[in-house]
Structure formats: C-alpha cells, structure tokens
Short mmCIF file of C-alpha atoms and ligand atoms in Angstrom, two decimals:
data_model
loop_
_atom_site.label_atom_id
_atom_site.label_comp_id
_atom_site.label_asym_id
_atom_site.label_seq_id
_atom_site.Cartn_x
_atom_site.Cartn_y
_atom_site.Cartn_z
CA MET A 1 10.03 -19.53 4.23
CA ARG A 2 9.93 -19.67 0.46
CA TYR A 3 8.00 -17.48 -1.96
CA LEU A 4 6.02 -18.58 -5.00
CA SER A 5 4.50 -16.68 -7.91
CA THR A 6 0.73 -16.34 -8.29
CA ARG A 7 1.28 -17.48 -11.89
CA GLY A 8 3.27 -20.57 -10.91
CA GLY A 9 6.14 -19.93 -13.32
CA ILE A 10 9.19 -19.49 -11.07
CA ALA A 11 11.24 -21.74 -8.81
CA PRO A 12 10.59 -20.88 -5.13
CA VAL A 13 12.80 -18.06 -3.78
CA ARG A 14 13.72 -16.94 -0.27
CA PHE A 15 12.76 -13.63 1.30
CA LYS A 16 15.73 -11.49 0.21
CA ASP A 17 15.39 -12.70 -3.37
CA ALA A 18 11.66 -12.03 -3.26
CA VAL A 19 12.39 -8.45 -2.16
CA MET A 20 14.93 -7.94 -4.93
CA MET A 21 12.69 -9.51 -7.59
CA GLY A 22 9.68 -7.24 -6.97
CA LEU A 23 7.39 -8.48 -9.73
CA ALA A 24 7.94 -12.22 -10.24
CA ASP A 25 9.89 -13.09 -13.39
CA ASP A 26 6.79 -14.80 -14.85
CA GLY A 27 4.73 -11.59 -14.50
CA GLY A 28 2.94 -12.76 -11.35
CA LEU A 29 3.20 -11.56 -7.76
CA LEU A 30 5.14 -13.26 -5.00
CA LEU A 31 3.46 -14.86 -1.99
CA PRO A 32 4.73 -17.00 0.89
CA GLU A 33 4.31 -20.73 0.25
CA SER A 34 2.26 -20.95 3.46
CA ILE A 35 0.78 -18.36 5.81
CA PRO A 36 2.30 -18.54 9.31
CA ALA A 37 -0.44 -18.60 11.93
CA PHE A 38 -0.41 -17.24 15.47
CA SER A 39 -2.61 -18.43 18.35
CA ALA A 40 -4.99 -16.35 20.47
CA ALA A 41 -2.61 -16.81 23.42
CA GLU A 42 0.36 -15.51 21.43
CA LEU A 43 -1.67 -12.54 20.31
CA GLU A 44 -2.49 -11.75 23.96
CA SER A 45 1.18 -11.95 24.89
CA TRP A 46 1.93 -9.12 22.44
CA ARG A 47 -0.20 -6.49 24.19
CA THR A 48 2.67 -4.69 25.87
CA LEU A 49 5.09 -4.71 22.93
CA THR A 50 6.21 -1.47 21.31
CA TYR A 51 5.53 -1.08 17.60
CA PRO A 52 9.05 -2.13 16.54
CA GLN A 53 8.96 -5.12 18.89
CA LEU A 54 5.63 -6.25 17.47
CA ALA A 55 6.88 -5.65 13.93
CA PHE A 56 9.76 -8.01 14.62
CA LYS A 57 7.41 -10.74 15.94
CA ILE A 58 5.33 -10.60 12.76
CA ILE A 59 7.94 -9.93 10.11
CA SER A 60 10.43 -12.52 11.39
CA ARG A 61 7.91 -15.28 10.66
CA PHE A 62 8.20 -14.52 6.99
CA VAL A 63 11.97 -13.99 6.93
CA ASP A 64 14.49 -16.75 7.55
CA ASP A 65 17.50 -15.42 5.68
CA ILE A 66 18.34 -12.33 7.79
CA PRO A 67 19.84 -12.79 11.28
CA ALA A 68 17.42 -11.74 14.05
CA THR A 69 19.60 -8.94 15.41
CA ASP A 70 20.02 -7.44 11.94
CA LEU A 71 16.29 -7.65 11.25
CA GLN A 72 15.40 -6.00 14.55
CA ALA A 73 17.94 -3.24 13.83
CA LEU A 74 16.45 -2.63 10.36
CA ILE A 75 12.99 -2.40 11.88
CA ASP A 76 14.12 -0.09 14.70
CA ARG A 77 15.83 2.24 12.25
CA SER A 78 12.77 2.34 9.99
CA TYR A 79 10.33 3.36 12.71
CA ALA A 80 12.66 5.77 14.49
CA THR A 81 11.90 8.27 11.68
CA PHE A 82 8.25 8.52 12.78
CA SER A 83 7.21 11.62 14.69
CA HIS A 84 4.83 9.79 17.06
CA PRO A 85 6.26 7.54 19.82
CA GLU A 86 3.61 4.89 19.08
CA VAL A 87 4.39 5.00 15.31
CA THR A 88 0.75 4.22 14.39
CA PRO A 89 -1.42 5.44 17.29
CA VAL A 90 -5.15 4.75 17.52
CA VAL A 91 -7.52 7.52 18.60
CA GLN A 92 -11.20 7.12 19.40
CA LYS A 93 -13.57 9.68 17.90
CA ASP A 94 -17.32 9.57 18.07
CA GLY A 95 -17.61 5.81 18.44
CA VAL A 96 -15.06 4.87 15.76
CA TYR A 97 -11.38 4.21 16.09
CA ILE A 98 -9.00 6.05 13.81
CA LEU A 99 -5.72 4.27 13.13
CA GLU A 100 -3.34 7.14 12.35
CA LEU A 101 -0.88 5.88 9.76
CA PHE A 102 0.44 9.32 8.78
CA HIS A 103 3.19 10.11 11.26
CA GLY A 104 6.02 9.27 8.85
CA VAL A 105 8.19 11.71 6.89
CA THR A 106 5.75 12.21 3.97
CA LEU A 107 2.59 12.18 6.11
CA ALA A 108 0.95 9.18 4.43
CA PHE A 109 0.69 5.53 5.37
CA LYS A 110 3.12 4.42 2.69
CA ASP A 111 6.02 5.56 4.88
CA VAL A 112 5.27 2.62 7.18
CA ALA A 113 6.31 0.19 4.45
CA LEU A 114 8.79 2.26 2.48
CA GLN A 115 11.07 3.32 5.32
CA PHE A 116 11.46 -0.41 5.99
CA LEU A 117 11.89 -1.33 2.32
CA GLY A 118 14.55 1.38 1.80
CA ASN A 119 16.62 0.06 4.68
CA LEU A 120 16.08 -3.51 3.54
CA PHE A 121 17.31 -2.73 0.03
CA GLU A 122 20.40 -1.00 1.37
CA TYR A 123 21.15 -3.95 3.65
CA ILE A 124 20.80 -6.58 0.92
CA LEU A 125 22.73 -4.58 -1.69
CA HIS A 126 25.59 -3.95 0.70
CA GLU A 127 25.78 -7.63 1.56
CA ARG A 128 25.76 -8.68 -2.10
CA HIS A 129 27.94 -5.84 -3.45
CA GLU A 130 25.17 -5.06 -5.94
CA ARG A 131 23.40 -2.00 -7.31
CA LEU A 132 19.70 -1.45 -7.83
CA THR A 133 17.68 0.74 -10.15
CA ILE A 134 14.25 1.32 -8.67
CA VAL A 135 11.53 2.17 -11.15
CA GLY A 136 8.10 2.97 -9.83
CA ALA A 137 4.78 4.53 -10.74
CA THR A 138 2.88 6.69 -8.31
CA SER A 139 -0.43 8.47 -8.06
CA GLY A 140 1.29 10.65 -5.46
CA ASP A 141 1.98 9.06 -2.12
CA THR A 142 4.02 6.01 -3.10
CA GLY A 143 6.49 8.13 -5.02
CA SER A 144 7.25 10.58 -2.26
CA ALA A 145 7.41 7.85 0.38
CA ALA A 146 9.70 5.75 -1.85
CA ILE A 147 11.97 8.66 -2.63
CA HIS A 148 12.28 9.51 1.05
CA GLY A 149 12.87 5.83 1.80
CA VAL A 150 15.95 5.59 -0.45
CA ARG A 151 17.28 9.15 -0.90
CA GLY A 152 21.04 9.27 -0.53
CA LYS A 153 21.30 5.50 -0.02
CA ALA A 154 24.39 3.84 -1.47
CA GLY A 155 23.92 1.51 -4.43
CA ILE A 156 20.40 2.71 -5.30
CA SER A 157 19.06 4.93 -8.09
CA ILE A 158 15.36 5.69 -8.12
CA PHE A 159 13.13 6.73 -11.05
CA ILE A 160 9.58 7.70 -10.11
CA LEU A 161 6.87 8.31 -12.72
CA HIS A 162 3.87 10.39 -11.72
CA PRO A 163 0.94 11.64 -13.83
CA HIS A 164 1.69 15.29 -14.57
CA GLY A 165 -0.71 17.65 -12.81
CA LYS A 166 -2.73 14.83 -11.25
CA THR A 167 -1.06 14.71 -7.86
CA SER A 168 -1.69 17.30 -5.15
CA PRO A 169 0.77 20.25 -5.09
CA VAL A 170 2.17 19.03 -1.78
CA GLN A 171 2.68 15.52 -3.16
CA ALA A 172 4.51 16.90 -6.19
CA LEU A 173 6.75 19.07 -4.01
CA GLN A 174 7.53 16.23 -1.64
CA MET A 175 8.94 14.34 -4.62
CA THR A 176 10.55 17.00 -6.77
CA SER A 177 12.19 18.92 -3.94
CA VAL A 178 14.43 15.96 -3.16
CA LEU A 179 17.65 16.85 -4.95
CA ASP A 180 19.80 13.87 -3.97
CA GLU A 181 21.75 12.68 -6.97
CA ASN A 182 20.20 9.20 -6.88
CA VAL A 183 16.63 10.57 -7.20
CA HIS A 184 14.95 11.10 -10.61
CA ASN A 185 11.38 12.36 -10.99
CA ILE A 186 9.52 11.88 -14.29
CA ALA A 187 6.22 13.72 -14.88
CA VAL A 188 4.23 11.76 -17.49
CA ASP A 189 1.51 13.29 -19.65
CA GLY A 190 -1.13 10.68 -18.84
CA THR A 191 -2.88 8.87 -15.99
CA PHE A 192 -1.51 6.79 -13.14
CA ASP A 193 -2.49 3.64 -15.06
CA ASP A 194 -0.34 4.86 -17.99
CA CYS A 195 2.59 5.25 -15.58
CA GLN A 196 1.96 1.83 -14.10
CA ASP A 197 1.75 0.25 -17.58
CA ILE A 198 5.14 1.73 -18.50
CA VAL A 199 6.71 0.39 -15.32
CA LYS A 200 5.13 -3.04 -15.78
CA GLY A 201 6.38 -3.07 -19.37
CA LEU A 202 9.95 -2.28 -18.32
CA MET A 203 9.82 -4.87 -15.54
CA GLY A 204 8.42 -7.46 -17.94
CA ASP A 205 11.40 -7.00 -20.28
CA LEU A 206 13.70 -9.50 -18.56
CA GLU A 207 16.81 -8.56 -20.50
CA PHE A 208 16.44 -4.87 -19.60
CA LYS A 209 15.44 -5.72 -16.05
CA GLN A 210 18.55 -7.82 -15.51
CA LYS A 211 20.97 -5.54 -17.30
CA TYR A 212 19.98 -2.53 -15.21
CA SER A 213 19.05 -4.44 -12.01
CA LEU A 214 15.53 -3.07 -11.94
CA GLY A 215 13.60 -3.39 -8.71
CA ALA A 216 10.15 -2.31 -7.63
CA VAL A 217 8.89 -0.23 -4.76
CA ASN A 218 5.25 0.01 -5.67
CA SER A 219 2.91 -2.15 -3.67
CA ILE A 220 3.70 -5.26 -5.70
CA ASN A 221 6.83 -5.65 -3.57
CA TRP A 222 6.11 -8.31 -0.98
CA ALA A 223 8.07 -6.51 1.75
CA ARG A 224 5.61 -3.62 1.59
CA VAL A 225 2.58 -5.79 2.15
CA LEU A 226 4.43 -7.55 4.95
CA ALA A 227 5.29 -4.32 6.78
CA GLN A 228 1.64 -3.27 6.58
CA VAL A 229 0.36 -6.45 8.22
CA VAL A 230 1.87 -5.18 11.47
CA TYR A 231 -0.41 -2.21 12.08
CA TYR A 232 -3.60 -4.23 11.77
CA ILE A 233 -2.38 -6.37 14.63
CA TYR A 234 -1.08 -3.35 16.55
CA ALA A 235 -4.48 -1.64 16.21
CA TRP A 236 -6.40 -4.74 17.26
CA LEU A 237 -4.26 -4.97 20.41
CA ARG A 238 -5.15 -1.34 21.25
CA VAL A 239 -8.92 -1.57 20.75
CA ALA A 240 -10.17 -5.13 21.29
CA GLU A 241 -10.54 -7.42 24.25
CA GLN A 242 -9.43 -11.03 23.99
CA GLY A 243 -11.20 -12.86 21.17
CA ARG A 244 -13.28 -9.84 20.15
CA LYS A 245 -13.64 -9.34 16.43
CA VAL A 246 -13.24 -5.92 14.86
CA VAL A 247 -14.06 -4.40 11.49
CA PHE A 248 -11.37 -2.56 9.53
CA SER A 249 -12.38 0.06 6.99
CA VAL A 250 -9.72 0.57 4.35
CA PRO A 251 -9.64 3.32 1.70
CA THR A 252 -8.47 1.29 -1.27
CA GLY A 253 -6.59 1.94 -4.50
CA ASN A 254 -4.04 -0.70 -5.45
CA PHE A 255 -5.42 -3.22 -2.92
CA GLY A 256 -2.07 -3.41 -1.08
CA ASP A 257 -3.25 -2.06 2.24
CA ILE A 258 -6.41 -4.13 2.43
CA PHE A 259 -4.55 -7.23 1.28
CA ALA A 260 -2.25 -6.78 4.30
CA GLY A 261 -5.43 -6.82 6.43
CA TYR A 262 -6.48 -10.03 4.70
CA MET A 263 -3.10 -11.58 5.53
CA ALA A 264 -3.42 -10.51 9.19
CA GLN A 265 -6.82 -12.19 9.28
CA GLN A 266 -5.46 -15.37 7.67
CA MET A 267 -2.69 -15.42 10.28
CA GLY A 268 -5.30 -15.51 13.03
CA LEU A 269 -6.28 -11.93 13.83
CA PRO A 270 -9.97 -11.77 14.88
CA VAL A 271 -11.36 -9.71 12.01
CA GLU A 272 -15.11 -9.62 11.52
CA LYS A 273 -14.93 -8.03 8.10
CA LEU A 274 -12.67 -5.95 5.91
CA LEU A 275 -14.50 -3.00 4.41
CA LEU A 276 -13.16 -2.02 1.03
CA ALA A 277 -13.89 1.65 0.50
CA THR A 278 -13.49 3.19 -2.96
CA ASN A 279 -14.03 6.61 -4.49
CA GLU A 280 -15.69 7.02 -7.90
CA ASN A 281 -13.08 4.60 -9.31
CA ASN A 282 -15.17 1.75 -8.01
CA ILE A 283 -14.29 -1.36 -9.99
CA LEU A 284 -13.58 -3.27 -6.77
CA THR A 285 -16.89 -2.20 -5.23
CA ARG A 286 -18.75 -3.33 -8.35
CA PHE A 287 -16.88 -6.60 -8.15
CA ILE A 288 -17.69 -7.28 -4.51
CA ASN A 289 -21.30 -6.15 -4.66
CA GLN A 290 -22.28 -7.28 -8.15
CA GLY A 291 -19.59 -9.71 -9.30
CA ASP A 292 -18.69 -7.36 -12.14
CA TYR A 293 -14.94 -7.02 -12.64
CA SER A 294 -14.72 -4.96 -15.82
CA VAL A 295 -12.21 -2.17 -16.24
CA GLY A 296 -13.48 1.36 -16.76
CA THR A 297 -11.55 4.58 -17.27
CA VAL A 298 -9.87 6.43 -14.43
CA VAL A 299 -11.60 9.55 -13.19
CA GLN A 300 -9.94 12.23 -11.08
CA THR A 301 -11.32 12.55 -7.57
CA LEU A 302 -10.65 14.26 -4.24
CA SER A 303 -8.67 11.19 -3.16
CA PRO A 304 -6.07 10.89 -5.95
CA SER A 305 -4.09 8.09 -4.31
CA MET A 306 -7.10 5.86 -4.96
CA ASP A 307 -7.63 6.89 -8.59
CA ILE A 308 -6.88 3.45 -9.96
CA GLN A 309 -8.82 0.94 -12.05
CA VAL A 310 -6.50 -2.05 -12.25
CA ALA A 311 -5.39 -2.77 -8.69
CA SER A 312 -2.14 -4.71 -8.90
CA ASN A 313 -2.35 -6.46 -5.54
CA PHE A 314 -5.78 -7.83 -6.35
CA GLU A 315 -3.95 -10.70 -8.06
CA ARG A 316 -2.63 -11.81 -4.67
CA TYR A 317 -6.15 -12.13 -3.33
CA LEU A 318 -7.30 -13.95 -6.48
CA PHE A 319 -4.61 -16.55 -5.88
CA TYR A 320 -6.28 -17.47 -2.58
CA LEU A 321 -9.79 -17.07 -3.95
CA PHE A 322 -8.85 -19.56 -6.68
CA LYS A 323 -7.55 -21.97 -4.03
CA GLN A 324 -3.89 -21.38 -4.98
CA ASP A 325 -4.49 -22.51 -8.55
CA ALA A 326 -1.85 -20.56 -10.49
CA ALA A 327 -3.22 -21.74 -13.84
CA ARG A 328 -6.60 -20.24 -13.00
CA VAL A 329 -4.90 -16.93 -12.06
CA SER A 330 -3.03 -16.87 -15.36
CA ALA A 331 -6.22 -17.65 -17.28
CA ALA A 332 -8.07 -14.85 -15.44
CA PHE A 333 -5.44 -12.27 -16.42
CA ALA A 334 -5.37 -13.56 -19.99
CA GLN A 335 -9.13 -13.01 -20.09
CA LEU A 336 -8.71 -9.53 -18.58
CA LYS A 337 -6.21 -8.64 -21.27
CA ALA A 338 -8.38 -9.99 -24.09
CA GLU A 339 -11.85 -8.94 -22.91
CA GLY A 340 -11.28 -6.22 -20.29
CA LYS A 341 -13.00 -8.29 -17.60
CA ILE A 342 -12.68 -11.41 -15.44
CA SER A 343 -15.52 -13.91 -14.93
CA PHE A 344 -16.13 -15.65 -11.60
CA SER A 345 -18.21 -18.61 -10.43
CA GLN A 346 -21.12 -18.09 -8.03
CA GLN A 347 -19.17 -19.96 -5.36
CA GLU A 348 -16.19 -17.65 -5.75
CA LEU A 349 -18.38 -14.57 -5.51
CA GLN A 350 -19.93 -15.92 -2.32
CA GLN A 351 -16.45 -16.29 -0.85
CA VAL A 352 -15.60 -12.71 -1.88
CA ARG A 353 -18.62 -11.46 0.06
CA GLN A 354 -17.52 -13.41 3.09
CA ASP A 355 -14.12 -11.77 2.96
CA PHE A 356 -15.17 -8.18 2.19
CA ARG A 357 -17.97 -5.69 2.13
CA SER A 358 -17.66 -2.61 0.00
CA ALA A 359 -19.02 0.86 -0.61
CA SER A 360 -18.12 3.52 -3.14
CA VAL A 361 -18.12 7.08 -1.82
CA ASP A 362 -18.48 9.99 -4.21
CA ARG A 363 -17.17 13.52 -4.04
CA GLN A 364 -20.16 15.01 -2.30
CA ALA A 365 -20.35 12.28 0.33
CA THR A 366 -16.61 12.65 0.96
CA LEU A 367 -16.92 16.40 1.54
CA GLU A 368 -20.00 15.90 3.71
CA THR A 369 -18.18 13.34 5.82
CA ILE A 370 -15.18 15.63 6.39
CA ARG A 371 -17.52 18.49 7.34
CA GLN A 372 -19.77 16.42 9.61
CA PHE A 373 -16.91 14.61 11.35
CA LYS A 374 -15.20 17.88 12.12
CA HIS A 375 -18.48 19.32 13.39
CA ASP A 376 -19.16 16.30 15.63
CA THR A 377 -15.67 15.58 16.92
CA GLY A 378 -13.37 18.48 16.03
CA TYR A 379 -11.15 15.97 14.18
CA LEU A 380 -10.01 16.60 10.60
CA LEU A 381 -10.14 13.70 8.13
CA ASP A 382 -8.18 13.75 4.91
CA PRO A 383 -10.33 12.86 1.85
CA HIS A 384 -8.97 9.27 1.60
CA THR A 385 -9.66 8.60 5.25
CA ALA A 386 -13.10 10.19 4.86
CA VAL A 387 -13.97 7.67 2.16
CA GLY A 388 -13.23 4.86 4.63
CA VAL A 389 -15.10 6.52 7.48
CA ARG A 390 -18.15 7.05 5.28
CA ALA A 391 -18.10 3.45 4.05
CA ALA A 392 -18.02 2.28 7.68
CA GLN A 393 -20.99 4.51 8.53
CA GLU A 394 -22.92 2.99 5.65
CA LEU A 395 -21.94 -0.64 6.16
CA VAL A 396 -21.64 -1.21 9.90
CA THR A 397 -24.91 -1.06 11.78
CA ASP A 398 -24.20 -3.25 14.82
CA ASP A 399 -21.85 -2.59 17.75
CA THR A 400 -18.74 -4.32 16.39
CA PRO A 401 -15.73 -2.05 17.02
CA VAL A 402 -14.71 -0.28 13.81
CA VAL A 403 -11.16 0.77 13.03
CA CYS A 404 -10.86 3.24 10.15
CA LEU A 405 -7.41 3.46 8.60
CA ALA A 406 -6.32 7.11 8.39
CA THR A 407 -4.02 6.91 5.40
CA ALA A 408 -2.94 10.54 5.08
CA HIS A 409 -2.59 13.67 7.18
CA PRO A 410 -5.37 16.18 6.32
CA ALA A 411 -2.81 18.91 5.53
CA LYS A 412 -1.49 16.79 2.66
CA PHE A 413 -4.83 17.25 0.89
CA GLY A 414 -5.64 20.63 2.36
CA GLU A 415 -7.66 21.89 -0.62
CA ALA A 416 -10.34 19.25 -0.20
CA VAL A 417 -10.50 19.87 3.54
CA VAL A 418 -10.90 23.62 2.99
CA GLU A 419 -13.63 22.95 0.44
CA ALA A 420 -15.45 20.76 2.97
CA THR A 421 -15.06 22.84 6.12
CA GLY A 422 -14.34 26.37 4.92
CA ASP A 423 -11.35 26.54 7.26
CA ALA A 424 -7.68 26.35 6.40
CA VAL A 425 -5.86 23.27 7.68
CA PRO A 426 -3.07 24.01 10.16
CA VAL A 427 0.12 23.31 8.25
CA PRO A 428 2.52 20.89 9.97
CA PRO A 429 6.26 21.67 9.85
CA ALA A 430 6.90 18.80 7.42
CA ILE A 431 4.87 20.67 4.79
CA ALA A 432 5.68 24.27 5.74
CA GLN A 433 9.35 23.68 5.10
CA LEU A 434 8.71 22.61 1.47
CA GLU A 435 7.65 26.13 0.50
CA GLY A 436 10.01 27.74 -1.99
CA LEU A 437 12.48 24.83 -2.15
CA PRO A 438 14.24 24.28 -5.49
CA THR A 439 12.89 21.30 -7.48
CA ARG A 440 14.11 18.86 -10.15
CA CYS A 441 11.86 16.86 -12.54
CA VAL A 442 11.74 15.87 -16.23
CA ARG A 443 8.50 15.79 -18.23
CA MET A 444 7.74 13.05 -20.79
CA GLN A 445 4.97 11.59 -22.92
CA ALA A 446 3.36 8.32 -21.85
CA ASP A 447 5.92 6.42 -23.89
CA ALA A 448 7.90 3.49 -22.50
CA GLY A 449 10.67 4.05 -25.08
CA GLN A 450 11.39 7.56 -23.82
CA VAL A 451 11.48 6.43 -20.22
CA ARG A 452 13.74 3.52 -21.05
CA ALA A 453 16.15 5.79 -22.93
CA PHE A 454 16.27 8.20 -19.98
CA ILE A 455 17.10 5.38 -17.57
CA ILE A 456 19.85 4.03 -19.83
CA LEU A 457 21.34 7.49 -20.24
CA THR A 458 21.25 8.21 -16.52
CA VAL A 459 22.42 4.88 -15.09
CA GLY A 460 24.84 4.25 -17.95
C1 PLP B 1 -1.87 4.63 -1.53
C2 PLP B 1 -2.97 5.26 -0.73
C3 PLP B 1 -4.21 4.64 -0.56
C4 PLP B 1 -4.54 3.32 -1.24
O1 PLP B 1 -3.79 2.24 -0.72
P1 PLP B 1 -3.61 0.92 -1.59
O2 PLP B 1 -2.65 0.08 -0.84
O3 PLP B 1 -3.09 1.36 -2.92
O4 PLP B 1 -4.96 0.31 -1.70
C5 PLP B 1 -5.14 5.26 0.24
N1 PLP B 1 -4.90 6.44 0.82
C6 PLP B 1 -3.72 7.07 0.68
C7 PLP B 1 -3.53 8.40 1.33
C8 PLP B 1 -2.71 6.50 -0.09
O5 PLP B 1 -1.54 7.14 -0.23
#
C-alpha cells in the first residue's frame, strides 16, 4: 500500500514513511492510493473478534511494511491501557446507541488513536535509529492524549501548544502535570486556530522540519485516522444485523473522526448516513446545508474540542469529492487563502448531501440535551457527545439504528454537566488523582518565531 498527497506533489510513500511525514511535504495530506474493500461475508466473520483482533484485520490492510506479529503486538499494547475490557463498548439508552470512546487514559476518544500512534512512533524510531520532535496544536484533548501516548518514550520529544485559558481545567492539568523530561507544554495567548497556524507554519518550513525531525500527532497524521476507522466497524458489529445500515452521529471539530467513518463506509461498512454535528462553530454545517464554505471567527463554546473553523482533515474528503483531482484540491486551498472561501459546483454539493447530513447545536440546546437525557435515561452525556445526540434527534426521524459517538467522559467537562443538571459529576479516579499535582508549562504569544526558538533551545 502506497500513500499519495491530496495536492499531488510527492512521490508515493509506504505506511511507515507516511506516519513519519505527518503533513505531506507539499503541504497536502496523505491518503492511501486505493481504499481496500471488505465484503459483507468478511464483515460477518468478524463478529466474535475482540477489539484488538478486529483492529489488526482493518489496520493490516493499510500497512505492508510492518511484520504481522509486530503489528498485532503494537495494537495489543495500545489497547491494553484502556480501562474497559471491550475498549470501545456500545450501550443502548432510550432508543439510541452510545459508542463509548472515553475509556482511555485521558478519558477522550483521542486516546484510541494516540496510544497506537505513540507505540508506532517508538517502533519505527527504534528500527531506524532516529529521533523525532513532535509538534502539535490542541484545543484540549489531542494534546493530553498525545502527551500520554509518548511520555517517557525513547527518541521522542513532544511540544504541545494549547490556547491559554481556553481548555477545561481538567484538560490543562492532564497536560501540564506530566513532568517527563521529553514533554513540553506551551500555553499560547490566542485561539486554537492560532496554535494550529504556528504548527502548520513550522511543518511547512522544510529545512526546519528536516533539521529537527519534526513529526505531527494532530489529526493530520494518517495513522490516527486509520486507528479510528476500527471503532465504526466494531460498533456496527455490536448493533446491526447482517446488511442493516446504521447512522453514525459524530461531534465534529477537525473532521478527523467523521472522516474515519467515511473511510469505513468506503471500505464497505453499511452506513446509511454520517451525521456531522457542530457547535456554534458551524462552518461545516453551513457548507453541507447551504454550500457555503466561508471561514468565520472561532467562538468559545461548551464543547471546546470542537471550537475550530478550518478543519484540517476536510481536505482529505475534498480529495474524494473532487474525484481524486489533486490540482482541483490545490486550487481550492489557494482560493481559500486568497478569498477566505471555497466555491463548489452544484453536482459536488449534491454529492456532499449524499455523504452527510448536518446540524449545528447551540449552547442552550446542548444543556437541554444533557438535562433531558439524564432525566430520561439516568445517563450523563458530556457536552461534545450531547451535540451529536441532539443532532441525531433533529435529523433522524425513521427507525434506522443510530450510533452516537461519545467522545469524552462527562467528568472531563464537569462544569457544563453541572450547569445542565444541577448535580456534580462523580469524579473518576483518573481525574481525582490530578488534584494538587505539580505542573510544568511555558506561556508565549501567538508568534511562530518564539515557538521555533524554544524548540531549538530545548532540542539543541
Ligand atoms: C477532538 C474532539 C472532537 C472532534 O473530533 P475531530 O476529529 O476533531 O472532528 C469531539 N469531541 C471531543 C471530546 C474531542 O476531543
């Protein structure tokens, strides 16, 4: 399996090189040259597999440069850190299925991909006798999951930028309380998009990138999307009978999670529709419903991990929407840079509406949904998950089974849950033990030069 760039400007690379490259050297995103398909019969034969066994079946189709026993061992190690024996269990509540993706070390779905990516990096670096400097931007969850994925790992330094004061207190603590020498937290005075711009700028500087062996962990890394494909298939196997289509409702920020659902569907999973749920940062909803892809400004919401305007993984979807025409993708992003928007043909917009439906859920509706769901079922939704549940309530009116992706544990965003329900959220041990821990973090302006200087000084 070889990987190509959405912008068409690199020679094809194999899986391990795709993982190490992160962002493609031409500024595009990496995708497999073809999507491996599975048959309905194969899908049926996977019903009794454990999560790590299923993960191997899926992931190995995209990886042909790691021996099977090594790959299975990497996968086993990654999912052994989860606190639930099923890794990503599905529970049924009040007619909807909740796919619980928050049983990893940082209590958010990003652990599913980042435990795997951390082990993968370590494996490849050891084999190649190389070092890696990971630079990433986070609106909260990616950073903590990435840090926990690579803390203490040989050959890796990690620098994580987060918008100062714009993550939840628990998210900040989960990052800054990790004191391993290879972990560096940077609090930026600005928004998540500012952080992401700085990281993209550093990654786009090829000389710097090569000199310091920069790698990415944010959702532009192909291995992350790949790891996330697995739980769509796992969930389908838990809730659907043979051939039955299901709807997935996905609280969306950077488009990584829902793009993994799109890949699962392209591989052959019976998916009726992918619901793209947004908060007030609703550029993707405007795009799907009105064809308007114009960038606004980021507003702070109850679901900070979705406070994003420019969703980086959206480019991967555009590559398929544009029928794998890399020149058209490049032109679209040139237009975005020049005019702050991308224009689409009527035919393209029709295709978009076949692939997705979308709803934007505001603060009040999010709180109402948390309150009502608890009242009806006794189950606590975190505000991100609530956005997806609400979108499903608005968009699905027939009896197609609906799987809502629960992307974070409610205790991680306890303030919103208290505001909605009036009751304190029981604190799980993973959070209780953060209380009072010493922390380490440096604060900087939204200035790529400062960040670059800090990296040079630290890595040497
Ligand atoms: C990152 C995140 C999201 C958004 O996922 P994307 O892949 O960026 O679309 C949603 N919910 C939570 C809790 C997250 O951490």
